[in-house]
Each structure stands twice: as structure tokens, then as C-alpha cells.
XYZ file of C-alpha atoms in Angstrom:
717
model
C 131.346 118.873 113.902
C 129.449 115.956 112.355
C 130.504 112.327 111.915
C 131.265 113.128 108.276
C 133.759 115.961 108.788
C 136.899 113.838 109.438
C 136.106 111.743 106.417
C 135.598 114.730 104.131
C 138.975 116.135 105.126
C 140.606 112.752 104.548
C 138.941 112.382 101.190
C 140.097 115.830 100.042
C 143.684 114.921 100.823
C 143.711 111.387 99.436
C 141.898 111.855 96.163
C 142.851 114.659 93.750
C 140.772 113.403 90.814
C 137.645 115.340 91.683
C 139.070 118.694 92.662
C 138.002 120.582 95.736
C 134.533 119.928 97.054
C 133.288 123.353 98.087
C 130.427 122.202 100.282
C 129.598 122.212 103.939
C 128.384 118.679 104.634
C 127.248 119.658 108.107
C 124.394 121.605 106.520
C 122.965 118.567 104.810
C 123.681 115.904 107.391
C 120.854 115.597 109.895
C 120.361 111.957 110.835
C 120.348 108.560 109.202
C 116.609 109.000 108.623
C 117.283 111.904 106.296
C 118.326 109.536 103.538
C 117.142 106.145 102.516
C 120.449 104.396 101.884
C 124.122 105.018 102.298
C 124.526 105.466 98.581
C 121.980 108.291 98.694
C 124.204 110.249 101.093
C 127.551 109.519 99.444
C 126.765 110.376 95.865
C 130.260 111.343 94.672
C 130.959 109.161 91.639
C 132.615 109.244 88.282
C 129.487 110.356 86.515
C 130.039 113.814 85.094
C 126.583 115.115 85.963
C 126.847 114.159 89.635
C 130.414 115.479 89.811
C 129.305 118.863 88.501
C 126.409 118.909 90.938
C 128.681 118.448 93.938
C 131.844 120.256 92.861
C 130.472 123.288 91.002
C 130.976 126.493 93.013
C 127.851 127.981 91.386
C 125.574 125.582 93.255
C 124.814 126.329 96.853
C 122.746 124.452 99.385
C 120.983 126.357 102.112
C 120.004 124.894 105.433
C 116.416 125.912 106.167
C 115.445 126.038 109.811
C 111.985 124.958 110.880
C 110.489 127.850 112.805
C 106.911 126.569 112.936
C 107.271 125.440 116.526
C 108.560 128.830 117.698
C 105.117 130.433 117.850
C 101.887 129.233 119.399
C 98.859 128.664 117.173
C 95.893 130.967 117.662
C 92.218 130.059 117.437
C 91.996 131.504 113.915
C 94.929 129.350 112.833
C 93.325 126.112 114.000
C 89.618 126.831 113.472
C 89.609 126.632 109.629
C 91.049 123.119 109.777
C 88.348 121.698 112.046
C 85.536 123.974 110.844
C 86.272 124.995 107.234
C 83.493 127.581 107.334
C 85.939 129.928 109.080
C 88.098 129.800 105.941
C 85.479 131.162 103.526
C 83.398 133.372 105.828
C 86.180 135.966 106.081
C 86.461 136.318 102.297
C 82.788 136.004 101.357
C 81.359 138.822 99.227
C 78.083 139.982 97.687
C 79.178 138.860 94.226
C 79.708 135.350 95.554
C 76.292 135.488 97.224
C 74.573 136.244 93.905
C 76.270 133.312 92.166
C 75.420 130.958 95.023
C 71.777 132.086 94.992
C 71.353 131.359 91.274
C 73.024 127.972 91.687
C 70.807 127.156 94.681
C 67.649 127.903 92.695
C 68.862 125.730 89.802
C 69.661 122.862 92.163
C 66.339 123.040 94.001
C 64.434 122.890 90.707
C 65.436 119.276 90.124
C 66.627 118.089 93.535
C 63.216 118.520 95.214
C 61.413 116.242 92.714
C 64.279 113.751 92.930
C 64.130 113.721 96.731
C 60.400 113.013 96.591
C 60.989 110.281 94.031
C 63.767 108.602 96.021
C 61.703 108.653 99.217
C 58.500 107.233 97.765
C 59.706 104.982 94.935
C 63.037 103.684 96.240
C 63.246 104.013 100.018
C 59.530 103.328 100.657
C 59.346 106.039 103.320
C 57.417 109.274 103.791
C 58.035 111.982 101.150
C 59.204 114.368 103.866
C 62.132 112.047 104.647
C 63.615 112.983 101.297
C 62.837 116.693 101.634
C 64.260 116.961 105.148
C 67.472 115.413 103.856
C 67.799 118.362 101.460
C 67.031 120.861 104.223
C 69.228 119.724 107.113
C 72.395 118.270 105.616
C 73.508 121.244 103.435
C 73.576 123.496 106.524
C 75.799 121.091 108.466
C 78.070 120.488 105.473
C 78.460 124.253 105.019
C 80.074 124.335 108.473
C 82.240 121.217 108.376
C 82.608 120.463 104.646
C 85.799 121.393 102.829
C 84.816 121.094 99.138
C 83.286 124.407 97.941
C 81.161 122.994 95.108
C 79.979 119.818 96.839
C 76.204 119.400 97.072
C 74.905 116.816 99.519
C 71.549 115.093 99.472
C 69.859 111.693 99.139
C 71.339 109.262 96.628
C 69.424 106.862 94.402
C 71.582 103.808 95.076
C 71.596 104.295 98.826
C 67.866 104.969 98.905
C 67.366 101.679 97.109
C 69.556 99.840 99.636
C 67.378 101.267 102.405
C 64.177 100.570 100.526
C 64.814 96.881 100.048
C 65.404 96.440 103.774
C 62.501 98.653 104.855
C 60.160 96.911 102.420
C 60.966 93.495 103.909
C 60.595 94.670 107.505
C 57.353 96.586 106.899
C 55.766 93.648 105.073
C 56.131 91.506 108.208
C 55.359 94.204 110.787
C 52.903 96.899 109.746
C 52.940 98.524 113.190
C 56.392 99.998 112.608
C 56.823 103.492 111.215
C 58.991 103.817 108.125
C 60.345 107.135 109.397
C 61.775 105.382 112.471
C 63.544 102.825 110.289
C 64.976 105.594 108.118
C 66.178 107.489 111.197
C 67.984 104.428 112.589
C 69.751 103.648 109.293
C 70.807 107.278 108.880
C 72.081 107.417 112.469
C 74.119 104.209 112.089
C 75.611 105.505 108.840
C 76.460 108.836 110.466
C 78.101 107.305 113.536
C 80.089 104.906 111.343
C 81.429 107.758 109.222
C 82.142 109.947 112.233
C 84.163 107.247 113.991
C 86.019 106.466 110.765
C 87.012 110.113 110.462
C 88.067 110.432 114.101
C 90.280 107.350 113.866
C 91.601 108.497 110.446
C 90.741 105.433 108.405
C 89.698 107.279 105.284
C 92.101 105.129 103.283
C 89.587 102.265 103.454
C 87.720 103.858 100.590
C 90.443 102.537 98.292
C 89.289 98.922 98.727
C 86.311 99.669 96.497
C 87.636 99.444 92.960
C 86.144 101.302 90.023
C 84.930 98.003 88.583
C 83.161 97.131 91.827
C 81.504 100.530 91.957
C 80.488 100.331 88.309
C 78.981 96.871 88.806
C 77.081 98.084 91.847
C 75.864 101.300 90.193
C 74.779 99.421 87.058
C 72.866 96.831 89.057
C 71.232 99.603 91.078
C 70.177 101.293 87.850
C 68.619 98.051 86.631
C 66.794 97.509 89.939
C 65.549 101.110 89.883
C 64.046 100.619 86.427
C 62.311 97.366 87.431
C 60.947 98.748 90.710
C 59.708 101.911 89.032
C 58.024 99.973 86.244
C 55.697 98.365 88.785
C 54.500 101.800 89.927
C 54.336 103.142 86.375
C 51.882 100.354 85.504
C 50.173 100.544 88.929
C 50.766 96.894 89.775
C 51.542 97.340 93.489
C 48.232 95.906 94.649
C 48.473 93.016 92.213
C 51.967 92.174 93.487
C 50.773 92.120 97.102
C 47.879 89.818 96.262
C 49.859 87.466 94.011
C 51.234 84.257 95.551
C 54.856 84.141 96.665
C 57.318 86.878 97.570
C 58.718 89.394 95.104
C 61.671 91.043 96.816
C 64.565 90.595 94.385
C 64.819 92.261 90.991
C 64.777 88.874 89.260
C 61.538 87.898 91.017
C 59.975 91.222 90.024
C 60.962 90.719 86.382
C 59.184 87.353 86.412
C 56.172 89.007 88.045
C 56.030 91.710 85.348
C 56.068 89.187 82.520
C 53.506 86.977 84.239
C 50.984 89.523 85.523
C 51.825 92.807 83.770
C 50.151 92.363 80.354
C 46.758 91.536 81.870
C 46.668 93.728 84.972
C 48.353 97.041 84.137
C 46.399 100.294 84.608
C 45.864 101.899 81.208
C 45.618 105.569 82.245
C 48.623 105.331 84.562
C 50.661 103.660 81.826
C 49.776 106.436 79.346
C 50.849 109.186 81.759
C 54.063 107.304 82.572
C 54.931 106.754 78.913
C 54.222 110.402 78.064
C 56.416 111.744 80.877
C 59.191 109.294 80.028
C 59.144 110.335 76.364
C 59.246 114.038 77.246
C 62.146 113.640 79.685
C 64.265 111.468 77.387
C 63.631 113.757 74.396
C 64.632 116.879 76.321
C 67.735 115.127 77.660
C 68.725 114.106 74.134
C 68.292 117.666 72.862
C 70.235 119.052 75.848
C 73.100 116.682 75.144
C 73.300 117.862 71.536
C 72.970 121.572 72.323
C 75.346 121.554 75.311
C 78.303 121.344 72.924
C 77.543 124.894 71.773
C 75.544 126.340 74.658
C 76.865 125.481 78.108
C 73.871 127.029 79.897
C 71.580 124.349 78.463
C 72.899 121.917 81.077
C 70.996 123.689 83.873
C 67.650 123.611 82.055
C 65.232 122.010 84.599
C 63.401 119.425 82.488
C 62.390 117.464 85.598
C 60.823 120.558 87.162
C 59.052 121.280 83.876
C 57.456 117.825 83.772
C 56.514 117.928 87.466
C 54.857 121.358 87.193
C 53.033 120.289 84.034
C 51.725 117.105 85.653
C 50.668 118.950 88.824
C 48.665 121.364 86.694
C 47.037 118.638 84.588
C 46.350 116.437 87.608
C 44.631 119.255 89.496
C 42.684 120.539 86.474
C 41.445 117.201 85.144
C 41.164 115.337 88.482
C 43.434 112.446 87.554
C 42.608 110.538 90.728
C 38.820 110.819 90.621
C 38.201 110.546 86.880
C 40.940 108.190 85.742
C 42.015 106.366 88.911
C 45.610 107.596 88.686
C 47.285 107.506 92.115
C 48.630 110.828 93.368
C 50.948 111.691 96.209
C 48.064 112.977 98.325
C 48.064 114.815 101.621
C 50.879 114.392 104.106
C 51.724 116.294 107.240
C 54.527 118.843 106.991
C 55.358 118.191 110.623
C 57.415 121.384 110.775
C 60.402 120.855 113.091
C 58.416 120.274 116.256
C 57.953 116.509 116.134
C 61.540 115.263 116.007
C 62.381 111.565 115.764
C 64.322 109.793 118.504
C 66.302 106.996 116.789
C 67.531 105.618 120.127
C 64.156 105.500 121.869
C 63.208 102.418 123.836
C 61.015 101.092 121.029
C 63.710 101.643 118.397
C 66.670 100.083 120.193
C 65.622 96.546 119.307
C 65.812 97.465 115.610
C 69.497 98.410 115.688
C 70.643 94.791 115.431
C 68.501 94.363 112.305
C 69.436 97.625 110.596
C 73.083 97.913 111.648
C 74.483 96.087 108.611
C 72.440 98.219 106.228
C 73.666 101.398 107.901
C 77.304 100.340 107.558
C 76.829 99.451 103.876
C 75.165 102.819 103.268
C 78.057 104.574 105.029
C 80.706 102.732 103.017
C 79.057 103.279 99.643
C 78.171 106.870 100.411
C 81.700 107.665 101.511
C 83.189 106.133 98.379
C 80.837 108.073 96.115
C 81.468 111.299 98.031
C 85.234 110.735 97.928
C 85.134 110.190 94.178
C 83.122 113.385 93.750
C 85.284 115.454 96.103
C 88.521 114.424 94.402
C 87.060 115.276 91.009
C 85.712 118.616 92.225
C 88.968 119.486 93.973
C 90.581 119.997 90.591
C 88.199 122.855 89.753
C 89.782 125.263 92.232
C 93.030 123.327 92.801
C 92.073 122.598 96.405
C 93.284 119.617 98.403
C 90.721 117.293 99.930
C 91.213 115.400 103.181
C 89.260 112.151 103.227
C 89.241 112.091 107.021
C 87.817 115.607 107.309
C 85.139 114.732 104.768
C 84.316 111.627 106.798
C 83.718 113.764 109.874
C 81.564 116.207 107.899
C 79.480 113.397 106.373
C 79.141 111.721 109.751
C 77.978 114.850 111.568
C 75.426 115.800 108.952
C 73.872 112.314 108.882
C 73.723 112.169 112.673
C 71.909 115.502 112.556
C 69.619 114.348 109.742
C 68.598 111.228 111.675
C 66.802 113.391 114.249
C 64.413 114.481 111.477
C 63.955 110.977 110.061
C 65.725 112.060 106.875
C 67.303 109.855 104.239
C 71.102 109.477 104.389
C 72.799 112.268 102.466
C 76.127 112.239 100.642
C 77.932 114.210 98.010
C 77.088 113.463 94.396
C 79.308 114.290 91.444
C 76.502 114.963 88.947
C 74.628 117.596 90.937
C 77.886 119.079 92.236
C 79.126 119.521 88.666
C 75.873 121.257 87.752
C 76.317 123.419 90.845
C 79.741 124.547 89.643
C 78.473 125.193 86.108
C 75.570 127.248 87.506
C 77.972 129.811 88.953
C 78.315 128.610 92.546
C 81.281 130.010 94.443
C 81.004 128.239 97.797
C 78.998 125.779 99.879
C 76.397 128.520 100.434
C 74.675 127.389 97.217
C 73.686 124.223 99.067
C 72.346 126.353 101.920
C 70.121 128.231 99.478
C 68.897 124.919 98.088
C 68.008 123.877 101.631
C 66.172 127.158 102.288
C 64.121 126.769 99.105
C 63.286 123.193 100.093
C 62.221 124.392 103.548
C 60.022 127.028 101.895
C 58.483 124.270 99.777
C 57.732 122.160 102.859
C 56.074 125.052 104.663
C 54.023 126.618 101.864
C 53.849 124.433 98.731
C 52.816 121.030 100.072
C 49.149 121.610 99.195
C 50.285 121.923 95.589
C 52.710 118.996 95.630
C 49.910 116.646 96.727
C 48.628 116.546 93.123
C 51.800 114.935 91.726
C 50.960 111.512 90.247
C 53.139 108.874 91.905
C 53.844 107.338 88.520
C 55.580 110.603 87.519
C 57.984 110.250 90.440
C 58.620 106.661 89.335
C 59.367 107.877 85.813
C 61.959 110.277 87.238
C 63.534 107.322 89.025
C 63.527 105.337 85.778
C 65.351 108.122 83.940
C 67.978 108.251 86.683
C 68.333 104.453 86.549
C 68.891 104.518 82.799
C 71.565 107.192 83.225
C 73.341 104.878 85.675
C 73.286 102.064 83.116
C 74.571 104.178 80.226
C 78.179 104.283 81.434
C 78.525 100.516 81.896
C 79.094 99.511 78.218
C 82.071 101.869 77.837
C 83.696 100.516 81.001
C 83.105 96.900 79.968
C 84.598 97.554 76.536
C 87.614 99.247 78.114
C 88.340 96.295 80.414
C 87.909 93.812 77.553
C 90.387 95.741 75.391
C 92.862 95.955 78.296
C 92.239 92.310 79.246
C 91.141 93.342 82.699
C 89.582 89.990 83.466
C 89.643 90.521 87.212
C 87.686 93.769 86.830
C 85.166 91.982 84.608
C 84.753 89.259 87.241
C 84.129 91.838 89.979
C 81.663 93.709 87.765
C 79.742 90.567 86.782
C 79.736 89.102 90.290
C 78.429 92.308 91.868
C 75.829 92.866 89.148
C 74.371 89.346 89.128
C 74.365 88.993 92.914
C 72.442 92.241 93.228
C 69.907 91.183 90.613
C 69.282 87.690 91.994
C 69.573 88.458 95.717
C 69.708 92.025 96.992
C 71.717 95.216 96.802
C 73.408 94.763 100.180
C 74.377 91.159 99.406
C 75.739 92.219 96.024
C 77.994 94.912 97.425
C 79.084 92.635 100.274
C 80.118 89.881 97.856
C 81.970 92.423 95.738
C 83.844 93.803 98.747
C 84.807 90.314 99.952
C 86.118 89.409 96.495
C 88.086 92.666 96.316
C 89.636 92.039 99.731
C 90.636 88.501 98.743
C 92.204 89.846 95.555
C 94.119 92.520 97.482
C 95.367 89.962 100.009
C 96.415 87.618 97.217
C 98.403 90.337 95.469
C 100.000 91.633 98.657
C 100.943 88.133 99.826
C 102.882 87.481 96.623
C 106.545 88.374 96.902
C 108.001 90.469 94.082
C 111.558 89.271 94.461
C 113.740 89.832 91.382
C 116.866 88.114 90.105
C 119.466 90.612 88.908
C 122.017 90.135 86.170
C 124.554 92.357 84.430
C 124.011 93.484 80.868
C 126.975 92.391 78.757
C 129.432 95.247 78.284
C 127.494 97.573 80.581
C 128.180 98.058 84.264
C 124.498 97.897 85.136
C 122.218 95.345 86.795
C 118.716 94.640 85.458
C 115.806 92.369 86.309
C 116.682 89.276 84.304
C 113.113 87.980 83.970
C 111.730 91.305 82.759
C 114.664 91.844 80.400
C 114.193 88.521 78.609
C 110.397 88.845 78.558
C 110.520 92.338 77.062
C 112.905 91.503 74.243
C 111.074 88.265 73.514
C 107.756 90.142 73.306
C 109.022 92.738 70.832
C 111.051 90.104 68.908
C 114.153 92.183 69.343
C 117.341 90.952 67.668
C 119.435 93.623 69.336
C 119.064 92.338 72.886
C 122.367 92.114 74.713
C 123.308 89.017 76.641
C 123.065 88.968 80.414
C 125.982 87.953 82.578
C 125.059 85.590 85.411
C 127.532 84.526 88.067
C 128.470 80.916 88.537
C 128.372 80.671 92.309
C 126.622 83.927 93.223
C 122.934 84.746 93.218
C 121.952 88.425 93.126
C 118.361 89.135 94.158
C 116.410 92.288 94.887
C 113.515 92.803 97.295
C 111.850 96.000 95.998
C 108.933 96.127 98.435
C 108.071 96.334 102.129
C 108.267 92.987 103.904
C 105.353 91.933 106.081
C 104.054 88.679 107.495
C 101.883 88.305 104.378
C 104.595 88.223 101.709
C 107.698 86.978 103.547
C 106.508 83.361 103.624
C 106.230 83.467 99.838
C 109.765 84.911 99.773
C 111.212 81.613 101.051
C 109.561 79.613 98.271
C 110.673 82.043 95.573
C 114.269 82.109 96.786
C 114.308 78.329 96.521
C 112.913 78.566 92.993
C 115.625 81.063 92.040
C 118.328 78.707 93.276
C 116.962 75.761 91.319
C 115.760 77.396 88.107
C 117.346 80.850 88.009
C 113.924 82.456 87.544
C 110.804 83.064 89.612
C 108.608 82.504 86.545
C 109.610 78.877 86.028
C 106.991 76.286 86.952
C 107.932 74.567 90.239
C 107.455 71.172 88.581
C 110.253 71.803 86.062
C 113.635 70.144 86.209
C 116.411 71.871 88.097
C 118.892 73.669 85.872
C 121.514 73.815 88.607
C 122.253 72.304 91.969
C 121.570 74.198 95.161
C 125.114 73.359 96.258
C 126.452 75.449 93.366
C 125.386 78.666 95.080
C 128.044 79.955 97.479
C 127.016 83.586 97.797
C 123.678 85.386 97.867
C 123.592 89.161 97.542
C 120.253 90.633 98.633
C 119.528 94.165 97.436
C 117.048 95.786 99.843
C 116.532 99.043 97.966
C 112.780 99.650 98.190
C 112.184 97.733 101.414
C 110.761 100.778 103.157
C 109.163 98.792 105.970
C 109.547 95.444 107.699
C 107.490 94.086 110.581
C 108.680 91.757 113.339
C 107.137 88.657 111.770
C 108.968 89.343 108.520
C 112.238 89.909 110.430
C 111.774 86.548 112.130
C 111.233 84.745 108.825
C 114.139 86.599 107.196
C 116.390 85.503 110.047
C 115.298 81.890 109.503
C 116.151 82.199 105.810
C 119.632 83.586 106.510
C 120.245 80.980 109.240
C 119.347 78.223 106.786
C 121.826 79.628 104.268
C 124.558 79.793 106.908
C 123.998 76.134 107.780
C 124.574 75.322 104.099
C 127.763 77.441 104.086
C 126.153 80.002 101.793
C 127.321 83.522 102.574
C 124.620 86.220 102.617
C 125.457 89.864 101.863
C 122.971 92.719 102.271
C 123.220 95.813 100.094
C 121.454 99.174 100.007
C 119.713 98.635 103.309
C 117.403 101.619 103.948
C 118.738 104.127 106.440
C 115.522 104.213 108.468
C 116.175 103.686 112.149
C 113.211 101.352 112.472
C 114.523 98.947 109.833
C 118.156 98.895 110.959
C 117.136 98.627 114.594
C 115.086 95.501 113.873
C 117.855 93.931 111.805
C 120.358 94.560 114.575
C 118.228 93.533 117.560
C 117.041 90.373 115.816
C 120.626 89.219 115.297
C 120.549 89.355 111.507
C 123.575 91.655 111.378
C 125.544 88.968 113.226
C 124.553 86.331 110.670
C 125.376 88.158 107.456
C 128.832 88.093 105.896
C 131.111 91.110 106.289
C 134.328 91.808 104.401
C 137.253 94.093 104.959
C 137.478 96.786 102.328
C 140.864 98.376 101.526
C 140.993 101.912 102.891
C 143.196 103.326 100.164
C 141.234 104.544 97.197
C 144.306 104.039 95.017
C 144.175 100.281 95.673
C 140.857 100.015 93.846
C 140.293 100.996 90.253
C 136.924 99.452 89.523
C 135.037 100.512 92.636
C 133.406 103.923 92.835
C 134.686 106.432 95.345
C 131.210 106.714 96.824
C 131.170 103.115 98.008
C 134.582 103.395 99.678
C 133.584 106.643 101.314
C 130.431 105.076 102.706
C 132.202 102.105 104.258
C 135.006 104.130 105.832
C 132.572 106.540 107.455
C 129.908 104.243 108.773
C 131.829 101.016 109.255
C 128.520 99.426 108.247
C 127.840 95.680 108.001
C 125.900 96.454 104.834
C 127.172 97.274 101.362
C 126.124 100.404 99.527
C 125.491 98.688 96.185
C 125.743 95.349 94.421
C 129.024 96.219 92.700
C 130.714 96.783 96.035
C 129.475 93.432 97.338
C 130.713 91.694 94.179
C 134.102 93.347 94.514
C 134.309 92.296 98.166
C 133.604 88.677 97.212
C 136.256 88.724 94.482
C 138.797 90.423 96.743
C 138.143 87.906 99.501
C 138.529 84.989 97.126
C 141.798 86.350 95.727
C 143.364 87.353 99.034
C 141.753 84.653 101.235
C 140.422 87.313 103.584
C 137.624 86.225 105.909
């Protein structure tokens, strides 16, 4: 027996118009939380489609029992969620291993040169910091990562963020080791991501809009090109000896124009120009051929140029004969000399590098989230942002012990990984193994790489980051996305004239202010009836739409002389309820929320005797909003304006707050005739809802309007 059973029996006897309802309502009635409003439960109306849905004997509803709590979860049930490696290990096969091996070789062919380039040209740290990032992080991600095709490693933009900070610190204190600074930044980024995943705040990635990211990425591409150009012309020594500081991209552009033409190194410039021409030509040809031959995408043009330059540099002694700087000897270090980021000497640096680590974590997470969501569509897998946060956090904490650069997922290399035949995260493991082999046995060969070649690789990557900006700018101009253009321009210019971390910080602050502004604006609507149609519409949108399309067929809207019908289609919080008071006042005076507040009143506030508030869509309300709403209703009561609430959500939390705050005692209630035969123009569903629940709220606007008219005609309270 449910609270609905007596009513259903009564309804069957009293109303013969709908036939017999062959349904067991006890199977669908669970609790008020099961539906959002009363009208959602009592959906019997005169509409033929709904009547067939409820009355047809061919339709049957089955009550499904939840049996998930009847059995205890085993280790193998829970393990794949926290350690996704348990999900793919059981189904891994030799055929998958072959595909992952080929993909790992393809990835290593261009990721190793990129890691060297990012470490030396962008991050200003030891080359091994970039290589260790490729070795350590793929192994940890293979255990905790949940996206099969994701490839993690150092990122150009994040390496640049680190490099600008490390460059400033090292210029004032030469006793510090760059590897220690890199370890601290990576550790801070890892801990930040790990805590964010544990406390399930992965939703924060949504505050970074696409326009903000595009502005940041474009500015990073520009900075990468400018920084690399200094190395490609071998002007580092000249820049150190020149007066003044040259930290920002704008200052470096001025330096290049002022000192570049007279001080550039001719041989280094020739090698740089040759490598740049080869890389850009091959990329152009690949782009044209990839339309017919998909395999062309994995052609390793970067590896080709690096191998060619190593051979030429060793054979013709670039350094001795022509004065071209090469990477030179550096200690492999093996895995014996680990870095302690929290050592006594390093602790004092945390306060300086903390902000950079947080910025790196935020940007890296956003880029990884974008990549993971895009890659999830390849195998129709779902991606949990919080689980990815934990995976990214753990792998960066582990990488910090080796002084490695921060590592995150990148869409470009992950897409190449998928196109190369990868089947799982093991392809990243193979890439790490090949990188480890390179560290152990091929460093004597790598030492011959000209540093200008690594800078050219960085330049090519920077140009690729800039190439997507024009299309995005054009799109926002066509769509009149002026706010997106402001965010893009603000982030880009701030990065160029100040620094990367300041640019992204300004962009984030602007985005937050924009979000707060939009969320604090109430979206209250004034409702009116379309002439000849028993349907309420948003009056402002209706007039605006037909005025925009110059429609001559627009029907008139019926407003009510002494009654104001408004709708609150959004959650109410402390941020938007204050604006609700001002907009209600504007509706009373002007009949529209779009009218300028300085306009003349079109009607007196005393003319309004009733206000019907439709709460359909108010899925949440906090205590501050309840307090303000109570003040609004109290003010109306003092002016003898009756307030009626309709379609109040059935959530216990909302109705509990309305009741405990005293709002239900302030709103107007009317007696509704119990006999369905007494009412011809009110739907059966509304009568059924009131008789069952004896609710102080109305199930729709029509019922509230009928109650007002009935009260006026019969002088009922």
C-alpha cells in the first residue's frame, strides 16, 4: 500500500472519461525524490499520446530491484578502478604486443630529440632531465592511467614556463643546480595534481576556456620561436654581455633587431636555416601525401635531420673547424644518483617555485584532459578526470626523484601513437625502454648534435602552435565571440610583454570574473499566454525572435492585468538571488527584464495583486538564497500581493528548506474543488496531484490561475 493507492481507486470510480488504468502505481512510486515535480508523477491528461502511454494494456512497466549491494566486492572487482593496469593485463596478447612495439619505436624516433630540445632550449636544464621524463613517467602511467592511447612526456609550453623561471633564478645565483630546480617544480606539480584527484576537483579544468588555452598556446609558440632564434644565431653570449635584462619575449625581440644583424654567427645560422628548410619541406610534403597514404604521418623527419646532423658534425668537426656549438659530453648518471627535492638545501626554494609548479599542474592537467577526452572516442571508453589527476600526480612525483621535466599527456603524439598501431599503454613503456637504452649506450653519439639543431626543432614546434590561431580568431569574429577575443588577446599580449606565468594567471583571473558575472545574473523570465493557445512562453524571447525574423505571423501574447507570471529556470544561490530582487522589481514596473532601468514605468506597482512563480528548473537552492527569497515574499505580503509557487521540485532538500524557513507559511494557498466534474478547464492531473499530496504548491501555472479566478468569483480565502 502506497500513499497513491486510495487516490487511484477514487479516480477510477469518479472519472470514466479515460477508461481503466491498468497499471500498478506501487511499482513506480518510490519517494518524492524519484520525480522532480508533482506534475511529473501525475501525468494523466487529455493529450492523446500521454493517455495511450498510461492506459494501453500493451505497455508494461517493470520494477527492477537493485541487487548490487547483495554481494561483496572482490579484489579483482575493485583493483581495475584504482589501478587500471589490472583491466588490460588479463586480456593482453602477443598481437597487441607487436603493435605496441612498432608504435613505441615510432614515438621514440621523434620524442627523444624533442625531449632534448625542450630541456636545453626551453627549460634551460640538463639534457637528461628531458630524457628521464620519457623514461620514468610512461611506466607509472601504464599502471595508473586509464586512456589506452595516451602518451605522456615533457610539453613545450610547460617547459617554457619552467625555463623562464629557472633562467631568472640561475642568472642571480649560479651556485644552484638546474636539476634541483626542475625536481622541485615537478614535485609541486605532482603533489598538486595528486591532491586534486584525491579530493575529486577535476571539474576545475573547465574554468580554462578554449580561447584562453588558444591564447596561451599561441603566445608560447611565439616565445618559443624568439628564444630559439637566439640560439640559432648563437647570440647567447652577446645577450649576456649586452646592457640591461632580456627576460621577456618583447625584450628579446628588441635585442634581436638591435644586436642580431651585426653579431650573428654565420656558420651556425647556415646550419639552422638548412635544418629548418628541410623540416618544413618534409612536413609540407607529408601533409599533402597524408590524404592518400596514412602511413606517411609516422615518417620521422625529426629523427632524419638529427641523425644527418650528428653524422655531419662528427665527420666535419663542426665545433673545431666552424665554431658551431654542440651538445657535448654529459654524465648519464644512471639511476644511482637520485635527486632529493625536499633536501635541506632545497626547502628554501619551495616558496619561490611553488607558484610555477601550480601553474604547470593546471595547464598540464587541462591539456591532458583535452587529449584524453578526444582519445576516449577512439575506443568508446569513458575517462574519469579525477582518476587521470591521480595518475598524472603520481607519475610527476616519481619523476621528480630523477630531476625530470614535468610530464603530461599530449594529443599530437597520442594521435600518432594510435595511428602507428598501438593497442594499449604498453607502447609508452616501449618508448621509455628505448629512451633508457639511448641514455645507457648512445650518449657518446648524441654529444655531436649541434645545439642550434635542437633550437630549430623547437622553432618548428612553435610554428605549429601558431598555425591554429588564425582559424580560431576567424571563427570567433564570425560568431561575434568578443569575450573570447578579449581573453585570447589579453593572454597573448601579457605573455609577450611580461611572462608566461603572468599571462596565464591574468587569463584565468579574467575567466573567473566572467564566470562569476554570468552566474550572478538571474535568468528570471516573464511568462505570457499565446493568443488562442493554452501555452505559456517567455514573453521577452517571443517578441525578440519574431522581431528578428520580421515575422508577420506572430500571434499576440495575453498578459494579465493584476497578475505577474514569472519563471526561475535555474538553481538559486547567494550569487544570483540578490539580482533576482532587482529583476522582479523591473518586471513589475516595465513588464520586461530587458528594459533599461532608467525608462519610465509602464504600470504602477500597486496594479500587481498576484505573483505566480514557476520554479521548474530550480534544482538547487542554498540557505542564503532561501533567506533572500523569504525576504522577497515577505515584502510582497506587506504590500498585500499574494505569492503562489508552482512546479516546485520534489527534491527533499529543496522542500525541506522552503518549509523550515517559513516560506510555505507565507505563500498563498487556495482550496481546490475535489469533484473533477466541477472543473472543465483544469486538467485531471492537477486535481489528482492536489488531492493526493495536499501540497501548498501548485502543479502548473494553469492551476494557479484557475485557483485565483475561482477565489475571486467565490470569495474563498
